[in-house]
Every structure is written in C-alpha cells, then in structure tokens.
Short mmCIF file of C-alpha atoms in Angstrom, two decimals:
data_model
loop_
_atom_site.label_atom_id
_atom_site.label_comp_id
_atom_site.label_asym_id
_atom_site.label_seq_id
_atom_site.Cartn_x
_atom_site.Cartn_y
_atom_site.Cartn_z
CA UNK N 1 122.89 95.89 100.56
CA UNK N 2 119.46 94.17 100.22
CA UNK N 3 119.11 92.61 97.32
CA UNK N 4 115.64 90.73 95.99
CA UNK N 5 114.43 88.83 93.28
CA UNK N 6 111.21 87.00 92.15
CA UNK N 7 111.89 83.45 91.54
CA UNK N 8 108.84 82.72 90.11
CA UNK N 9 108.94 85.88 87.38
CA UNK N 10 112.26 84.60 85.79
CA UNK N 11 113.03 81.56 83.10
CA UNK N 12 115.93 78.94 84.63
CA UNK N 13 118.39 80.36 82.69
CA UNK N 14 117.87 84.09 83.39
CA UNK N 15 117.20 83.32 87.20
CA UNK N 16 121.01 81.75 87.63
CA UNK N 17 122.36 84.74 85.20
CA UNK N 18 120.01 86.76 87.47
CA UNK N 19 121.54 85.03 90.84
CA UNK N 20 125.20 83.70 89.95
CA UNK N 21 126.00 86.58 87.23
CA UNK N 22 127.39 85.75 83.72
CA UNK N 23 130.49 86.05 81.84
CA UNK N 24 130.53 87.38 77.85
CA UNK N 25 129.12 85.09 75.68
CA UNK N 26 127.36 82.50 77.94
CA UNK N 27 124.42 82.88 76.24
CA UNK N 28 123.00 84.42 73.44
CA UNK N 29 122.52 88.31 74.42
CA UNK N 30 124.82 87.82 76.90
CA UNK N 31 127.59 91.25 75.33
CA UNK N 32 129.23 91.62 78.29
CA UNK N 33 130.41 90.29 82.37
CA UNK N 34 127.90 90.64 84.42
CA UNK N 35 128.01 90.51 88.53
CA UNK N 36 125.12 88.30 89.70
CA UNK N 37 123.00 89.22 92.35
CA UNK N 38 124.98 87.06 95.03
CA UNK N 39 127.63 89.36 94.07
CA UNK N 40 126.20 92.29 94.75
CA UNK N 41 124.58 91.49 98.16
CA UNK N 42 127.97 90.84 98.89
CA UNK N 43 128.19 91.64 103.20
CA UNK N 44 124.71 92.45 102.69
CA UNK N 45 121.16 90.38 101.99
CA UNK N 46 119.53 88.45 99.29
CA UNK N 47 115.78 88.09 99.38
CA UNK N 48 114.75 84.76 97.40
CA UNK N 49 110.36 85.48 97.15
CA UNK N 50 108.57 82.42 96.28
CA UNK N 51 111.43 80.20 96.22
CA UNK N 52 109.15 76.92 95.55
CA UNK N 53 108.47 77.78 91.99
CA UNK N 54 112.49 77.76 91.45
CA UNK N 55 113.71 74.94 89.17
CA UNK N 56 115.14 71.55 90.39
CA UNK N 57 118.49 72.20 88.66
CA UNK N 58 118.64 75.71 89.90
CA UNK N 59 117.77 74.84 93.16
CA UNK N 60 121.28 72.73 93.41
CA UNK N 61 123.28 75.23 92.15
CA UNK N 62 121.87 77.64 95.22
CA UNK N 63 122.16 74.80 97.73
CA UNK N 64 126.00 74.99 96.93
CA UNK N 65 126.16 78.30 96.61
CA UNK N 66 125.14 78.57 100.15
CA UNK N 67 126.77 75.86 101.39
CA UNK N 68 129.84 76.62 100.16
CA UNK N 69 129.89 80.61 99.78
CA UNK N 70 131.39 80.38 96.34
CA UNK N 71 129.54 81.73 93.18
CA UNK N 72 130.48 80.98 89.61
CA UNK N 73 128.83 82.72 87.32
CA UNK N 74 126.92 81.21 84.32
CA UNK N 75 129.89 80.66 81.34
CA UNK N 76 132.52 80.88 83.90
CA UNK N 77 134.46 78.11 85.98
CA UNK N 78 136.18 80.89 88.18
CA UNK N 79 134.73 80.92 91.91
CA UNK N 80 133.94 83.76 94.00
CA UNK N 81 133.57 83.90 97.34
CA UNK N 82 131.00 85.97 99.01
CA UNK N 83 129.40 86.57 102.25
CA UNK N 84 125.60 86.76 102.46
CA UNK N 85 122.45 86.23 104.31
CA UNK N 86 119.80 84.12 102.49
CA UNK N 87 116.05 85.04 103.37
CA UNK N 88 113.65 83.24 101.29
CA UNK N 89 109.86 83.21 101.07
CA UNK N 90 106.69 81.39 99.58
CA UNK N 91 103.35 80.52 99.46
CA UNK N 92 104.15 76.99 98.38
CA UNK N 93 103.56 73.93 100.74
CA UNK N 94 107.41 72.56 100.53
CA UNK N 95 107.37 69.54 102.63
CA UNK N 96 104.43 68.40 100.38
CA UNK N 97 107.05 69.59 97.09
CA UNK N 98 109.49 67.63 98.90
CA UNK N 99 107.18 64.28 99.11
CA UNK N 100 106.68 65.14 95.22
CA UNK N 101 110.43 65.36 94.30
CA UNK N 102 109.54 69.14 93.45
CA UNK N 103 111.52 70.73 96.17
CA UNK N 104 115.44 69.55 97.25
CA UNK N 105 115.27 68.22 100.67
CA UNK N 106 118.31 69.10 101.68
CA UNK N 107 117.70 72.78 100.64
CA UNK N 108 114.71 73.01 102.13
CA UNK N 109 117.33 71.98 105.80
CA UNK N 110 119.79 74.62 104.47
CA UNK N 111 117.53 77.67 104.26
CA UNK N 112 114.87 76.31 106.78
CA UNK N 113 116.97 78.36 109.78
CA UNK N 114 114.35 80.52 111.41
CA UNK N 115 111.31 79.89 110.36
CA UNK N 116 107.66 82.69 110.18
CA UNK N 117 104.37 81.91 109.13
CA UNK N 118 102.56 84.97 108.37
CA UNK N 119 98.50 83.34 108.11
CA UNK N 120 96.19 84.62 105.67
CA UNK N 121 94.68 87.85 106.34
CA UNK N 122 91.42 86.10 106.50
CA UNK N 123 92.69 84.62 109.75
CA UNK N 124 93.51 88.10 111.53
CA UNK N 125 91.14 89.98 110.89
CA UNK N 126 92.18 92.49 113.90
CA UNK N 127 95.01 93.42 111.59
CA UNK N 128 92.84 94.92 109.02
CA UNK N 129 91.86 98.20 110.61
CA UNK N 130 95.72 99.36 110.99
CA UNK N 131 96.47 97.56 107.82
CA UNK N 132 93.39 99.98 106.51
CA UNK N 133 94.60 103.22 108.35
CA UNK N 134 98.35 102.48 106.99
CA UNK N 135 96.92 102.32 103.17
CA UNK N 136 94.58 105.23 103.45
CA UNK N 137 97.55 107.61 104.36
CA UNK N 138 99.46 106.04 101.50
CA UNK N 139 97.30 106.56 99.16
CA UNK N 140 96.19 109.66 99.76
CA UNK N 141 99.49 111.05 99.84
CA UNK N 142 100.26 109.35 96.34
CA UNK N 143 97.55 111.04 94.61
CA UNK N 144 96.83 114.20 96.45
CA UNK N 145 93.56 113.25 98.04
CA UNK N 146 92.08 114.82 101.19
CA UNK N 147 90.59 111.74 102.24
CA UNK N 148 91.45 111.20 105.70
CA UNK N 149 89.33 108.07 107.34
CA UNK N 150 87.00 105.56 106.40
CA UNK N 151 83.63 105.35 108.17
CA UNK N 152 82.79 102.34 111.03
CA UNK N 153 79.92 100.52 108.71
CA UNK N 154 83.21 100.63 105.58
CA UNK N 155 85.27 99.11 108.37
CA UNK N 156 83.37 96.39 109.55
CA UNK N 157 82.64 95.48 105.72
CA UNK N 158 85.55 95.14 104.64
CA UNK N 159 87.03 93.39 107.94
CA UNK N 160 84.45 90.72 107.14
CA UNK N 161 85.46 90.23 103.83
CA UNK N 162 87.84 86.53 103.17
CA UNK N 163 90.65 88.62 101.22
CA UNK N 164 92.03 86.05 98.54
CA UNK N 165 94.17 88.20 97.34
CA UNK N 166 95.58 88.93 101.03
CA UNK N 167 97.77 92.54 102.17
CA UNK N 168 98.16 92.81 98.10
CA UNK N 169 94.30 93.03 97.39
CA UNK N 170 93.86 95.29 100.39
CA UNK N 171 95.98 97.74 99.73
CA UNK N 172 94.77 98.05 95.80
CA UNK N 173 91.29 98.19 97.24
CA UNK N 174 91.93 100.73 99.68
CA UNK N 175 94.19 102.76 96.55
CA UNK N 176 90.89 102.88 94.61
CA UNK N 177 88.49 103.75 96.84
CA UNK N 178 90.48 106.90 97.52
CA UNK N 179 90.92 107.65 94.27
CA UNK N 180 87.11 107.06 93.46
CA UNK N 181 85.85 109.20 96.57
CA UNK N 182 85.32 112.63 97.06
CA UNK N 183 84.30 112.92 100.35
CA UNK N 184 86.66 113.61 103.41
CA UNK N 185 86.06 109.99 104.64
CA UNK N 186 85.64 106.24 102.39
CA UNK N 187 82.06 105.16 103.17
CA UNK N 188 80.73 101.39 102.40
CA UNK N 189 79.11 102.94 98.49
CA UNK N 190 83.14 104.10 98.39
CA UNK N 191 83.82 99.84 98.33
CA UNK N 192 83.83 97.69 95.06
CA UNK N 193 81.29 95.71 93.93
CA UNK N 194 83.44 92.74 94.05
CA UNK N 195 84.02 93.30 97.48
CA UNK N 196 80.09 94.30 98.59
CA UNK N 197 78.67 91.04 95.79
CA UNK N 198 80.85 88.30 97.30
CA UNK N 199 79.79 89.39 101.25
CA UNK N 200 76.22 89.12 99.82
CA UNK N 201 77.47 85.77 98.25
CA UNK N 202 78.82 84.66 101.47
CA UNK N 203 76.55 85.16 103.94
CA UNK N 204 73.54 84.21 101.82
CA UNK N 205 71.82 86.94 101.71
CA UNK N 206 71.35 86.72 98.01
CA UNK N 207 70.81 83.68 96.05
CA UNK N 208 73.61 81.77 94.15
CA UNK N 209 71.53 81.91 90.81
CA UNK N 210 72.18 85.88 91.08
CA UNK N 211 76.05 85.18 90.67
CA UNK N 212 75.72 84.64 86.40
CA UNK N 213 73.68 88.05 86.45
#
C-alpha cells in the first residue's frame, strides 16, 4: 500500500489521529477505533508531504514511531508494531528550522536517508516542453478537446516564464488554455494574461507604473 498525507493541511491533533489512529473516545467526535495511517501502510509506504510544517510535539511522536516501529494510537497505551517505509517531502529549508528549534534534529538524521532535490522549474527550463506535451494530452483527454499541440512562439513564451507556482501552476495553465481554445493547436493569445503581463513586466518591455493599471 501507498499511503499519503498532507502535513501541513491537518491540526496536531487530527494529524497523529490521522498518522497513529485512535481508540473510542480519545477525543471529542472520536465514536469509534480507528486504524491510523501507519497502520494501514502496514508492508507498504507512507508519504509524509511537507513534513516541515508538522508540529514539534508531533514530530517526536513520529521520530519514535520510526525508530522503534511501534504505533500507539491516540487514547490508547497498547503498541503495534508495523513495518513501513517513510518518504517525506518539503519545500521548507530544515537545517535553517533546525538552527530555529522549529525542526527535531534528530528527525531530520532519521528520515534524512536518501536524499533528492528537485530545483524550481525556473531552473530547468528544458523540462518544460515535455512537462507541456504531458499536460496537453491530459487535459485534453479530461475534457474532450481536440487540441493536440501548442505552437513554437506559445512554447518559447511560456518556457521563459519564472513559474512561482512551479509543475502545479503549469499544469493548471496548460488545463485552461485547452479548455479556452478552439483551435487544433494552443497559440501565445491561447496564454493568460498573468502569464503574457509579468514577461512584459520582466523583461521591461513595459513600464512598472503600468502594473496598478
């Protein structure tokens, strides 16, 4: 099993109820047992996304957890052991948590096994094309559209566009130019203004004064 959860989209309390399960009556709501995520990842994987906004206290509960391969669920004083593989991710700086007594230390040793940095998209831009091509065929097949490419000048735009929002943006971008074109192929007047205004922006080919317009 592959099992994943937001730690960022989830209070203290309901991210351990959400992690280590619950037994009736823990808290208020809580009607019946409930197996915690741990649980059911059992043999499997659990998938801990932006792990740096998780609470101190919660973060020593999972340090044990995975030192020690026994959950006990919120309410409960009854171990279980289980066997699972902890991949975590974030967009958080941890050493700098760490320096800030945000972030465990010895957590951030525990889960810091095999390590990936995936940069921004800003700084591989020679992914965007495929990324592009991938998003296009998605979204066409989601809403029945026969667009089937996206022109060279539509391309190059949007390749030299800074993407804050990264992959995410992208592929909401690409989703609604689809949807908004009725051609056979996405053209540059097929991009957003908030794409086409901040490239202006950015390479100063209009002035900054134009921005409050």
């Amino acid at each position: 099993p592959f099992m994943p959860v937001n730690c960022a989209g989830l209070t203290e309390t309901l991210l351990e109820s959400e992690l280590f399960g619950h037994v009736k009556g823990a808290f208020t709501g809580a009607a019946s047992d409930r197996k915690g995520l741990f649980e059911a990842a059992d043999k499997g994987t659990l998938f801990l996304d932006e792990i740096g906004d998780m609470a101190p206290s919660s973060q020593a509960k999972l340090l044990r957890v995975i030192e020690d391969g026994a959950v006990v669920p919120v309410g409960s004083n009854k171990p279980t052991m289980v066997d699972v593989r902890v991949i975590s991710a974030t967009n958080q700086d941890l050493p700098k948590l760490i320096e800030e007594k945000k972030f465990r230390q010895d957590l951030y040793f525990r889960i810091k096994g095999v390590n990936i940095s995936l940069p921004a998209l800003r700084e591989r831009v020679e992914d965007i094309p495929e990324l592009v091509d991938y998003f296009l065929q998605e979204a066409a097949a989601e809403v029945g559209s026969s667009v089937a490419g996206i022109t060279e000048a539509a391309q190059a735009a949007l390749c030299s566009y800074d993407w804050p929002g990264n992959v995410r943006q992208l592929r909401n971008i690409i989703r609604t130019m689809v949807v908004m074109c009725d051609r056979d192929k996405l053209d540059v007047q097929d991009i957003p203004p908030e794409i086409t205004q901040r490239r202006q922006l950015t390479d100063g080919s209009r002035p900054a004064a134009v921005l409050g317009d």
